PDB file of C-alpha atoms in Angstrom:
ATOM      1  CA  MET A  71      49.531 -36.879  11.112  1.00 46.00           C
ATOM      2  CA  THR A  72      47.321 -34.536  13.097  1.00 46.00           C
ATOM      3  CA  SER A  73      47.054 -32.120  10.214  1.00 48.00           C
ATOM      4  CA  SER A  74      46.285 -34.912   7.770  1.00 49.00           C
ATOM      5  CA  PHE A  75      43.740 -36.443  10.113  1.00 46.00           C
ATOM      6  CA  GLY A  76      42.106 -33.039  10.702  1.00 47.00           C
ATOM      7  CA  GLN A  77      41.903 -32.427   6.980  1.00 48.00           C
ATOM      8  CA  ARG A  78      40.234 -35.763   6.362  1.00 50.00           C
ATOM      9  CA  SER A  79      37.775 -35.179   9.195  1.00 51.00           C
ATOM     10  CA  LEU A  80      36.648 -31.830   7.803  1.00 53.00           C
ATOM     11  CA  THR A  81      36.139 -33.113   4.275  1.00 60.00           C
ATOM     12  CA  ARG A  82      32.642 -34.433   3.602  1.00 61.00           C
ATOM     13  CA  SER A  83      32.159 -37.044   0.933  1.00 66.00           C
ATOM     14  CA  PRO A  84      29.986 -35.883  -2.016  1.00 67.00           C
ATOM     15  CA  SER A  85      28.018 -39.098  -1.731  1.00 68.00           C
ATOM     16  CA  SER A  86      27.343 -38.816   2.000  1.00 75.00           C
ATOM     17  CA  PRO A  87      23.677 -38.580   3.072  1.00 77.00           C
ATOM     18  CA  ARG A  88      24.136 -35.115   4.549  1.00 78.00           C
ATOM     19  CA  THR A  89      25.713 -33.723   1.399  1.00 79.00           C
ATOM     20  CA  LEU A  90      23.021 -35.212  -0.793  1.00 81.00           C
ATOM     21  CA  PHE A  91      20.289 -33.891   1.476  1.00 81.00           C
ATOM     22  CA  ASN A  92      21.841 -30.432   1.479  1.00 84.00           C
ATOM     23  CA  THR A  93      22.105 -30.433  -2.318  1.00 85.00           C
ATOM     24  CA  VAL A  94      18.529 -31.604  -2.792  1.00 85.00           C
ATOM     25  CA  MET A  95      17.140 -28.988  -0.390  1.00 88.00           C
ATOM     26  CA  THR A  96      19.191 -26.203  -2.021  1.00 89.00           C
ATOM     27  CA  VAL A  97      17.880 -27.126  -5.461  1.00 89.00           C
ATOM     28  CA  LEU A  98      14.330 -27.412  -4.102  1.00 91.00           C
ATOM     29  CA  ALA A  99      14.563 -23.994  -2.451  1.00 91.00           C
ATOM     30  CA  PHE A 100      15.858 -22.476  -5.702  1.00 90.00           C
ATOM     31  CA  ILE A 101      12.988 -24.003  -7.679  1.00 93.00           C
ATOM     32  CA  CYS A 102      10.428 -22.725  -5.165  1.00 91.00           C
ATOM     33  CA  GLY A 103      11.956 -19.257  -5.366  1.00 89.00           C
ATOM     34  CA  VAL A 104      11.691 -19.263  -9.146  1.00 89.00           C
ATOM     35  CA  LEU A 105       8.101 -20.523  -9.014  1.00 90.00           C
ATOM     36  CA  ALA A 106       7.233 -17.740  -6.588  1.00 87.00           C
ATOM     37  CA  LEU A 107       8.429 -15.189  -9.140  1.00 88.00           C
ATOM     38  CA  VAL A 108       6.508 -16.718 -12.050  1.00 89.00           C
ATOM     39  CA  PRO A 109       3.067 -15.214 -11.163  1.00 87.00           C
ATOM     40  CA  LEU A 110       4.572 -11.753 -10.641  1.00 82.00           C
ATOM     41  CA  LEU A 111       6.538 -11.862 -13.883  1.00 87.00           C
ATOM     42  CA  ALA A 112       3.533 -13.219 -15.776  1.00 87.00           C
ATOM     43  CA  VAL A 113       1.273 -10.432 -14.506  1.00 84.00           C
ATOM     44  CA  LEU A 114       3.894  -7.780 -15.281  1.00 84.00           C
ATOM     45  CA  TYR A 115       4.492  -9.149 -18.770  1.00 86.00           C
ATOM     46  CA  TYR A 116       0.802  -9.449 -19.644  1.00 84.00           C
ATOM     47  CA  VAL A 117      -0.158  -6.023 -18.296  1.00 87.00           C
ATOM     48  CA  ILE A 118       2.819  -4.308 -19.943  1.00 87.00           C
ATOM     49  CA  ILE A 119       2.202  -5.930 -23.346  1.00 86.00           C
ATOM     50  CA  ARG A 120      -1.551  -5.296 -23.341  1.00 84.00           C
ATOM     51  CA  GLY A 121      -1.390  -1.885 -21.701  1.00 83.00           C
ATOM     52  CA  PHE A 122       1.568  -0.389 -23.525  1.00 84.00           C
ATOM     53  CA  SER A 123       0.008  -1.017 -26.931  1.00 79.00           C
ATOM     54  CA  SER A 124      -2.867   1.351 -26.073  1.00 78.00           C
ATOM     55  CA  LEU A 125      -0.786   3.908 -24.197  1.00 82.00           C
ATOM     56  CA  ASN A 126      -0.513   7.417 -25.634  1.00 83.00           C
ATOM     57  CA  LEU A 127      -0.611  11.024 -24.521  1.00 84.00           C
ATOM     58  CA  ASN A 128      -4.402  11.178 -24.778  1.00 83.00           C
ATOM     59  CA  VAL A 129      -4.916   8.804 -21.855  1.00 86.00           C
ATOM     60  CA  PHE A 130      -3.362  11.372 -19.510  1.00 88.00           C
ATOM     61  CA  THR A 131      -5.115  14.472 -20.808  1.00 87.00           C
ATOM     62  CA  GLN A 132      -8.572  13.445 -22.021  1.00 88.00           C
ATOM     63  CA  LEU A 133     -11.804  12.149 -20.528  1.00 89.00           C
ATOM     64  CA  PRO A 134     -13.161   8.638 -21.171  1.00 88.00           C
ATOM     65  CA  PRO A 135     -14.710   8.306 -24.631  1.00 85.00           C
ATOM     66  CA  SER A 136     -18.141   7.076 -25.542  1.00 81.00           C
ATOM     67  CA  PRO A 137     -18.463   3.292 -26.051  1.00 77.00           C
ATOM     68  CA  PHE A 138     -17.971   3.670 -29.803  1.00 76.00           C
ATOM     69  CA  GLY A 139     -15.479   6.538 -29.678  1.00 73.00           C
ATOM     70  CA  ARG A 140     -11.842   6.164 -30.620  1.00 74.00           C
ATOM     71  CA  ASN A 141     -10.063   9.034 -28.904  1.00 77.00           C
ATOM     72  CA  GLY A 142     -10.134   9.401 -25.183  1.00 82.00           C
ATOM     73  CA  GLY A 143      -8.312   8.713 -21.963  1.00 86.00           C
ATOM     74  CA  PHE A 144      -8.663   8.576 -18.211  1.00 89.00           C
ATOM     75  CA  GLY A 145      -6.945  11.694 -16.954  1.00 90.00           C
ATOM     76  CA  ASN A 146      -9.860  12.289 -14.604  1.00 92.00           C
ATOM     77  CA  ALA A 147      -9.340   8.838 -13.054  1.00 92.00           C
ATOM     78  CA  ILE A 148      -5.641   9.511 -12.455  1.00 92.00           C
ATOM     79  CA  LEU A 149      -6.439  12.840 -10.835  1.00 93.00           C
ATOM     80  CA  GLY A 150      -9.271  11.311  -8.812  1.00 93.00           C
ATOM     81  CA  THR A 151      -7.040   8.502  -7.551  1.00 93.00           C
ATOM     82  CA  LEU A 152      -4.378  10.955  -6.420  1.00 93.00           C
ATOM     83  CA  LEU A 153      -7.040  13.116  -4.798  1.00 94.00           C
ATOM     84  CA  MET A 154      -8.672  10.338  -2.784  1.00 95.00           C
ATOM     85  CA  VAL A 155      -5.385   8.718  -1.781  1.00 94.00           C
ATOM     86  CA  GLY A 156      -4.202  12.152  -0.673  1.00 93.00           C
ATOM     87  CA  ILE A 157      -7.318  12.631   1.448  1.00 95.00           C
ATOM     88  CA  GLY A 158      -6.789   9.194   2.967  1.00 94.00           C
ATOM     89  CA  ALA A 159      -3.162  10.005   3.761  1.00 93.00           C
ATOM     90  CA  ILE A 160      -4.065  13.357   5.318  1.00 95.00           C
ATOM     91  CA  ILE A 161      -6.524  11.579   7.620  1.00 94.00           C
ATOM     92  CA  SER A 162      -4.620   8.398   8.439  1.00 93.00           C
ATOM     93  CA  VAL A 163      -0.961   9.462   8.702  1.00 93.00           C
ATOM     94  CA  PRO A 164      -1.329  11.929  11.618  1.00 93.00           C
ATOM     95  CA  PHE A 165      -3.715   9.660  13.521  1.00 93.00           C
ATOM     96  CA  GLY A 166      -1.603   6.567  12.847  1.00 92.00           C
ATOM     97  CA  VAL A 167       1.691   8.157  13.877  1.00 92.00           C
ATOM     98  CA  LEU A 168       0.221   9.724  17.016  1.00 92.00           C
ATOM     99  CA  ALA A 169      -1.432   6.442  17.977  1.00 91.00           C
ATOM    100  CA  ALA A 170       1.860   4.593  17.553  1.00 91.00           C
ATOM    101  CA  ILE A 171       3.680   7.210  19.653  1.00 90.00           C
ATOM    102  CA  TYR A 172       1.124   6.789  22.413  1.00 90.00           C
ATOM    103  CA  LEU A 173       1.412   2.996  22.286  1.00 88.00           C
ATOM    104  CA  THR A 174       5.190   3.017  22.420  1.00 87.00           C
ATOM    105  CA  GLU A 175       5.994   5.897  24.718  1.00 85.00           C
ATOM    106  CA  PHE A 176       3.086   6.734  27.005  1.00 85.00           C
ATOM    107  CA  SER A 177       0.512   3.949  27.341  1.00 82.00           C
ATOM    108  CA  SER A 178       0.388   1.160  29.911  1.00 81.00           C
ATOM    109  CA  ARG A 179       0.913  -2.427  28.826  1.00 84.00           C
ATOM    110  CA  LYS A 180      -2.743  -3.340  29.250  1.00 86.00           C
ATOM    111  CA  VAL A 181      -3.991  -0.427  27.162  1.00 86.00           C
ATOM    112  CA  ALA A 182      -1.306  -1.007  24.540  1.00 85.00           C
ATOM    113  CA  ARG A 183      -2.247  -4.686  24.292  1.00 88.00           C
ATOM    114  CA  CYS A 184      -5.905  -3.813  23.669  1.00 88.00           C
ATOM    115  CA  ILE A 185      -5.066  -1.204  21.033  1.00 86.00           C
ATOM    116  CA  ARG A 186      -2.658  -3.561  19.255  1.00 87.00           C
ATOM    117  CA  PHE A 187      -5.337  -6.242  19.168  1.00 89.00           C
ATOM    118  CA  ALA A 188      -7.845  -3.786  17.714  1.00 88.00           C
ATOM    119  CA  THR A 189      -5.270  -2.682  15.125  1.00 88.00           C
ATOM    120  CA  ASN A 190      -4.594  -6.274  14.095  1.00 87.00           C
ATOM    121  CA  VAL A 191      -8.307  -6.937  13.733  1.00 89.00           C
ATOM    122  CA  LEU A 192      -8.746  -3.785  11.651  1.00 88.00           C
ATOM    123  CA  SER A 193      -5.872  -4.771   9.359  1.00 86.00           C
ATOM    124  CA  GLY A 194      -7.662  -8.050   8.608  1.00 86.00           C
ATOM    125  CA  VAL A 195     -11.041  -6.502   7.852  1.00 87.00           C
ATOM    126  CA  PRO A 196     -11.992  -6.975   4.165  1.00 90.00           C
ATOM    127  CA  SER A 197     -11.814  -3.770   2.184  1.00 90.00           C
ATOM    128  CA  ILE A 198     -15.450  -4.050   1.160  1.00 91.00           C
ATOM    129  CA  ILE A 199     -16.443  -3.842   4.837  1.00 92.00           C
ATOM    130  CA  ALA A 200     -14.492  -0.602   5.114  1.00 91.00           C
ATOM    131  CA  GLY A 201     -16.426   0.625   2.094  1.00 92.00           C
ATOM    132  CA  VAL A 202     -19.774  -0.240   3.657  1.00 93.00           C
ATOM    133  CA  PHE A 203     -18.768   1.495   6.893  1.00 93.00           C
ATOM    134  CA  ALA A 204     -17.653   4.625   5.025  1.00 93.00           C
ATOM    135  CA  TYR A 205     -20.910   4.550   3.072  1.00 94.00           C
ATOM    136  CA  GLU A 206     -22.908   4.621   6.295  1.00 92.00           C
ATOM    137  CA  ILE A 207     -20.748   7.298   7.942  1.00 93.00           C
ATOM    138  CA  VAL A 208     -20.014   9.666   5.054  1.00 93.00           C
ATOM    139  CA  VAL A 209     -22.323   9.037   2.099  1.00 93.00           C
ATOM    140  CA  LEU A 210     -25.571   8.747   4.031  1.00 92.00           C
ATOM    141  CA  THR A 211     -24.580  11.696   6.244  1.00 92.00           C
ATOM    142  CA  LEU A 212     -24.039  13.871   3.174  1.00 91.00           C
ATOM    143  CA  VAL A 213     -27.435  12.764   1.863  1.00 92.00           C
ATOM    144  CA  LYS A 214     -29.142  13.727   5.135  1.00 91.00           C
ATOM    145  CA  LEU A 215     -27.431  17.130   5.088  1.00 91.00           C
ATOM    146  CA  ASN A 216     -28.341  17.648   1.409  1.00 90.00           C
ATOM    147  CA  LEU A 217     -24.676  18.145   0.570  1.00 88.00           C
ATOM    148  CA  GLY A 218     -24.381  15.279  -1.907  1.00 85.00           C
ATOM    149  CA  SER A 219     -23.959  11.532  -1.767  1.00 88.00           C
ATOM    150  CA  TYR A 220     -21.068   9.681  -3.401  1.00 92.00           C
ATOM    151  CA  SER A 221     -17.942  11.795  -3.210  1.00 92.00           C
ATOM    152  CA  ALA A 222     -14.161  11.961  -3.142  1.00 93.00           C
ATOM    153  CA  LEU A 223     -14.415  12.720   0.568  1.00 93.00           C
ATOM    154  CA  GLY A 224     -16.157   9.406   1.194  1.00 93.00           C
ATOM    155  CA  GLY A 225     -13.602   7.562  -0.917  1.00 94.00           C
ATOM    156  CA  GLY A 226     -10.712   9.162   0.948  1.00 94.00           C
ATOM    157  CA  PHE A 227     -12.309   8.276   4.287  1.00 95.00           C
ATOM    158  CA  ALA A 228     -12.669   4.633   3.235  1.00 94.00           C
ATOM    159  CA  LEU A 229      -9.043   4.485   2.108  1.00 94.00           C
ATOM    160  CA  ALA A 230      -7.940   6.072   5.390  1.00 94.00           C
ATOM    161  CA  ILE A 231      -9.546   3.184   7.292  1.00 93.00           C
ATOM    162  CA  LEU A 232      -7.477   0.712   5.272  1.00 93.00           C
ATOM    163  CA  MET A 233      -4.272   2.717   5.629  1.00 93.00           C
ATOM    164  CA  LEU A 234      -4.538   3.362   9.360  1.00 93.00           C
ATOM    165  CA  PRO A 235      -3.536  -0.083  10.772  1.00 93.00           C
ATOM    166  CA  ILE A 236      -0.543  -0.333   8.420  1.00 92.00           C
ATOM    167  CA  ILE A 237       0.740   3.055   9.536  1.00 93.00           C
ATOM    168  CA  VAL A 238       0.190   2.287  13.221  1.00 92.00           C
ATOM    169  CA  LYS A 239       1.999  -1.057  13.065  1.00 91.00           C
ATOM    170  CA  THR A 240       4.974   0.125  11.005  1.00 90.00           C
ATOM    171  CA  THR A 241       5.400   3.309  13.047  1.00 91.00           C
ATOM    172  CA  GLU A 242       5.241   1.385  16.313  1.00 90.00           C
ATOM    173  CA  GLU A 243       7.910  -1.047  15.120  1.00 89.00           C
ATOM    174  CA  ALA A 244      10.085   1.859  13.987  1.00 88.00           C
ATOM    175  CA  LEU A 245       9.826   3.574  17.363  1.00 89.00           C
ATOM    176  CA  ARG A 246      10.572   0.375  19.255  1.00 88.00           C
ATOM    177  CA  LEU A 247      13.777  -0.107  17.273  1.00 86.00           C
ATOM    178  CA  VAL A 248      15.198   3.164  18.591  1.00 86.00           C
ATOM    179  CA  SER A 249      17.763   2.369  21.281  1.00 85.00           C
ATOM    180  CA  PRO A 250      16.533   2.894  24.876  1.00 85.00           C
ATOM    181  CA  ASP A 251      19.965   4.343  25.684  1.00 86.00           C
ATOM    182  CA  LEU A 252      19.142   7.389  23.576  1.00 85.00           C
ATOM    183  CA  ARG A 253      15.946   7.946  25.527  1.00 84.00           C
ATOM    184  CA  GLN A 254      17.775   7.617  28.848  1.00 85.00           C
ATOM    185  CA  ALA A 255      20.527   9.957  27.706  1.00 87.00           C
ATOM    186  CA  SER A 256      17.992  12.579  26.646  1.00 85.00           C
ATOM    187  CA  ILE A 257      16.102  12.344  29.932  1.00 84.00           C
ATOM    188  CA  GLY A 258      19.411  12.432  31.814  1.00 84.00           C
ATOM    189  CA  LEU A 259      20.197  15.759  30.164  1.00 83.00           C
ATOM    190  CA  GLY A 260      16.943  17.202  31.509  1.00 83.00           C
ATOM    191  CA  ALA A 261      14.562  16.694  28.592  1.00 82.00           C
ATOM    192  CA  THR A 262      10.959  15.747  29.218  1.00 83.00           C
ATOM    193  CA  ASN A 263       9.342  12.652  27.715  1.00 84.00           C
ATOM    194  CA  LEU A 264       7.622  14.772  25.080  1.00 84.00           C
ATOM    195  CA  GLN A 265      10.868  16.520  24.143  1.00 86.00           C
ATOM    196  CA  THR A 266      12.654  13.175  23.963  1.00 87.00           C
ATOM    197  CA  VAL A 267      10.044  11.769  21.607  1.00 86.00           C
ATOM    198  CA  THR A 268       9.844  14.794  19.318  1.00 87.00           C
ATOM    199  CA  LEU A 269      13.549  15.721  19.218  1.00 87.00           C
ATOM    200  CA  VAL A 270      15.305  12.356  19.534  1.00 87.00           C
ATOM    201  CA  VAL A 271      13.090   9.355  18.830  1.00 88.00           C
ATOM    202  CA  LEU A 272      11.007  10.638  15.916  1.00 88.00           C
ATOM    203  CA  PRO A 273      13.927  11.954  13.798  1.00 88.00           C
ATOM    204  CA  ILE A 274      15.705   8.602  14.078  1.00 88.00           C
ATOM    205  CA  ALA A 275      12.579   6.600  13.231  1.00 87.00           C
ATOM    206  CA  LEU A 276      11.462   8.957  10.463  1.00 87.00           C
ATOM    207  CA  PRO A 277      12.754   6.894   7.487  1.00 84.00           C
ATOM    208  CA  ALA A 278      10.880   3.799   8.658  1.00 84.00           C
ATOM    209  CA  ILE A 279       7.752   5.859   9.360  1.00 88.00           C
ATOM    210  CA  VAL A 280       7.855   7.296   5.845  1.00 87.00           C
ATOM    211  CA  THR A 281       8.326   3.779   4.481  1.00 85.00           C
ATOM    212  CA  GLY A 282       5.258   2.471   6.310  1.00 86.00           C
ATOM    213  CA  SER A 283       3.161   5.419   5.175  1.00 89.00           C
ATOM    214  CA  THR A 284       4.321   4.950   1.593  1.00 87.00           C
ATOM    215  CA  LEU A 285       3.405   1.262   1.625  1.00 85.00           C
ATOM    216  CA  ALA A 286      -0.011   2.131   3.044  1.00 90.00           C
ATOM    217  CA  ILE A 287      -0.514   4.625   0.216  1.00 89.00           C
ATOM    218  CA  ALA A 288       0.509   1.981  -2.322  1.00 86.00           C
ATOM    219  CA  ARG A 289      -2.102  -0.417  -0.959  1.00 85.00           C
ATOM    220  CA  ALA A 290      -4.826   2.209  -0.918  1.00 89.00           C
ATOM    221  CA  GLY A 291      -4.140   3.216  -4.507  1.00 85.00           C
ATOM    222  CA  GLY A 292      -5.217  -0.186  -5.818  1.00 84.00           C
ATOM    223  CA  GLU A 293      -8.424  -0.609  -3.818  1.00 88.00           C
ATOM    224  CA  THR A 294     -11.682  -0.914  -5.739  1.00 90.00           C
ATOM    225  CA  ALA A 295     -14.531  -2.111  -3.518  1.00 90.00           C
ATOM    226  CA  PRO A 296     -14.443   0.773  -0.992  1.00 93.00           C
ATOM    227  CA  LEU A 297     -14.523   3.343  -3.798  1.00 93.00           C
ATOM    228  CA  ILE A 298     -17.525   1.707  -5.476  1.00 92.00           C
ATOM    229  CA  PHE A 299     -19.470   2.213  -2.239  1.00 91.00           C
ATOM    230  CA  THR A 300     -18.258   5.753  -1.561  1.00 93.00           C
ATOM    231  CA  ALA A 301     -16.929   7.597  -4.631  1.00 93.00           C
ATOM    232  CA  LEU A 302     -18.693   5.608  -7.355  1.00 90.00           C
ATOM    233  CA  PHE A 303     -17.463   6.896 -10.734  1.00 92.00           C
ATOM    234  CA  SER A 304     -17.646   9.933 -12.959  1.00 89.00           C
ATOM    235  CA  SER A 305     -16.830  10.652 -16.581  1.00 88.00           C
ATOM    236  CA  PHE A 306     -15.908  14.246 -15.779  1.00 91.00           C
ATOM    237  CA  TRP A 307     -12.969  15.998 -14.193  1.00 92.00           C
ATOM    238  CA  PRO A 308     -13.183  16.184 -10.381  1.00 90.00           C
ATOM    239  CA  ASP A 309     -14.193  19.712  -9.375  1.00 88.00           C
ATOM    240  CA  SER A 310     -15.518  19.104  -5.872  1.00 89.00           C
ATOM    241  CA  LEU A 311     -14.829  16.856  -2.902  1.00 91.00           C
ATOM    242  CA  LEU A 312     -18.584  16.296  -2.532  1.00 91.00           C
ATOM    243  CA  LYS A 313     -19.264  14.832  -5.990  1.00 91.00           C
ATOM    244  CA  PRO A 314     -18.758  11.359  -7.496  1.00 92.00           C
ATOM    245  CA  THR A 315     -15.141  10.960  -8.519  1.00 92.00           C
ATOM    246  CA  ALA A 316     -13.417   8.605 -10.934  1.00 92.00           C
ATOM    247  CA  SER A 317     -10.508   6.374  -9.911  1.00 92.00           C
ATOM    248  CA  LEU A 318      -8.193   4.079 -11.822  1.00 92.00           C
ATOM    249  CA  ALA A 319      -9.254   0.939  -9.968  1.00 91.00           C
ATOM    250  CA  VAL A 320     -12.970   1.478 -10.562  1.00 92.00           C
ATOM    251  CA  LEU A 321     -12.304   2.460 -14.182  1.00 92.00           C
ATOM    252  CA  VAL A 322     -10.452  -0.818 -14.733  1.00 92.00           C
ATOM    253  CA  TYR A 323     -13.349  -2.735 -13.220  1.00 91.00           C
ATOM    254  CA  ASN A 324     -16.002  -0.923 -15.265  1.00 90.00           C
ATOM    255  CA  PHE A 325     -14.174  -0.890 -18.585  1.00 90.00           C
ATOM    256  CA  ALA A 326     -12.637  -4.375 -18.438  1.00 88.00           C
ATOM    257  CA  THR A 327     -16.069  -5.965 -18.003  1.00 88.00           C
ATOM    258  CA  SER A 328     -17.666  -3.932 -20.804  1.00 87.00           C
ATOM    259  CA  PRO A 329     -18.252  -5.405 -24.287  1.00 87.00           C
ATOM    260  CA  TYR A 330     -16.658  -2.427 -26.046  1.00 87.00           C
ATOM    261  CA  GLN A 331     -13.140  -2.798 -27.441  1.00 86.00           C
ATOM    262  CA  THR A 332     -12.230   0.848 -26.859  1.00 85.00           C
ATOM    263  CA  TRP A 333     -13.056   0.642 -23.179  1.00 89.00           C
ATOM    264  CA  GLN A 334     -11.242  -2.670 -22.794  1.00 88.00           C
ATOM    265  CA  SER A 335      -8.088  -1.159 -24.304  1.00 88.00           C
ATOM    266  CA  LEU A 336      -8.324   1.760 -21.903  1.00 89.00           C
ATOM    267  CA  ALA A 337      -8.760  -0.702 -19.021  1.00 89.00           C
ATOM    268  CA  TRP A 338      -5.426  -2.327 -19.905  1.00 90.00           C
ATOM    269  CA  SER A 339      -3.713   1.054 -20.152  1.00 90.00           C
ATOM    270  CA  ALA A 340      -5.195   2.082 -16.802  1.00 90.00           C
ATOM    271  CA  SER A 341      -3.974  -1.211 -15.309  1.00 90.00           C
ATOM    272  CA  LEU A 342      -0.459  -0.424 -16.502  1.00 90.00           C
ATOM    273  CA  ILE A 343      -0.550   3.095 -15.064  1.00 91.00           C
ATOM    274  CA  LEU A 344      -1.890   1.810 -11.751  1.00 88.00           C
ATOM    275  CA  LEU A 345       0.806  -0.868 -11.650  1.00 87.00           C
ATOM    276  CA  LEU A 346       3.505   1.718 -12.357  1.00 87.00           C
ATOM    277  CA  MET A 347       2.157   3.988  -9.615  1.00 87.00           C
ATOM    278  CA  VAL A 348       2.316   1.157  -7.077  1.00 83.00           C
ATOM    279  CA  LEU A 349       5.777   0.159  -8.298  1.00 83.00           C
ATOM    280  CA  ILE A 350       7.118   3.705  -8.058  1.00 85.00           C
ATOM    281  CA  THR A 351       5.644   4.062  -4.582  1.00 82.00           C
ATOM    282  CA  SER A 352       7.326   0.827  -3.469  1.00 78.00           C
ATOM    283  CA  ILE A 353      10.656   1.965  -4.937  1.00 82.00           C
ATOM    284  CA  ILE A 354      10.382   5.233  -3.031  1.00 78.00           C
ATOM    285  CA  ALA A 355       9.706   3.263   0.155  1.00 75.00           C
ATOM    286  CA  ARG A 356      12.797   1.127  -0.420  1.00 75.00           C
ATOM    287  CA  TRP A 357      14.914   4.191  -1.168  1.00 78.00           C
ATOM    288  CA  VAL A 358      13.766   5.984   1.977  1.00 69.00           C
ATOM    289  CA  THR A 359      14.578   2.888   4.055  1.00 66.00           C
ATOM    290  CA  LYS A 360      18.219   3.059   2.985  1.00 67.00           C
ATOM    291  CA  GLN A 361      18.607   6.706   3.931  1.00 56.00           C
ATOM    292  CA  LYS A 362      20.313   7.501   7.199  1.00 48.00           C
ATOM    293  CA  VAL A 363      19.228  10.337   9.356  1.00 44.00           C
TER     294      VAL A 363
END
C-alpha cells in the first residue's frame, strides 16, 4: 500500500497545470534559442556564399586593383591588420596583465574599486572615441614631430585602448579563481608574495589569461572606426610603422560602398577572410580554455 501510494504521489498527470506550464516553457525556450541562432547563421551563410565566389589565390598575394581592373586582391590589408593587431597586443597584454595582478594581489580594496570602475567605463567607451583619442595622441604628435601622420602605430595604439579593459577584466577573474589555499601554502613554505604570484598563481591562471587576450585580439581585428582616424588606408604594402596602412575592416567599408563591381566583390571576400580570422581566434580561445596546466 505504501509503495503503491508513493508511486501514485510521485507521478504527475500530463494534463496537470504544472506539467503543461513546464512543457510550454520548454518549447518556448527552444524556440527562442533557435531564433537567437538565426541571425548568426544568416550572416554566416550570406558572407560565405558572396565571399567564397570571389575568393582565389590573388586576394592573398596582390594589391587592390583599379576600379575597372579585374585582377587584384587585398594582401596588404591582411598584412596590415595582423601588423596593427600585433602592435595593439604588444601594448595592451603586458599592461593589462600587470594591472590585473596589482588589482588582485597587491592593491587595497579602495584602490581596486576605483580601478575596476575605470576599467568598466573604458570597456563601454565607443570605439570611435578611442579612435579620436588615438588621433590626438599619436597622429597629431607625429605631425608636430614631422615624422608622419596616419600610421600603423596609431592604429595599433587605438586597438590597444579597446583591448586593454577586456584583458584586465578576464585576467583579474582568472587570478581570483585560483584557490587561496595555494597562496597560503606557498607563503607557508617561505615564498614571498611576488614569488607566489609568478611561480604559483600565474601558471595556473595562464590558460584563462590567454583566452581573454585572444578574445580581445578577436574584437580588435574587426574594428573599423578607430583605424579610419589613425591608420586611414593605403593601396600599397606596409613598409613602415609611420605610414598609412591598409586593414581588412577599412577595406570592406571603402569597397562595399563603392559603385564598382570589382571592389564590391573584393569587399565580400575580405568580409569572409575577416570572419574566418575572428572564428579561428575564438576557436583557439576555446581550445586553450580546455587545456590543463
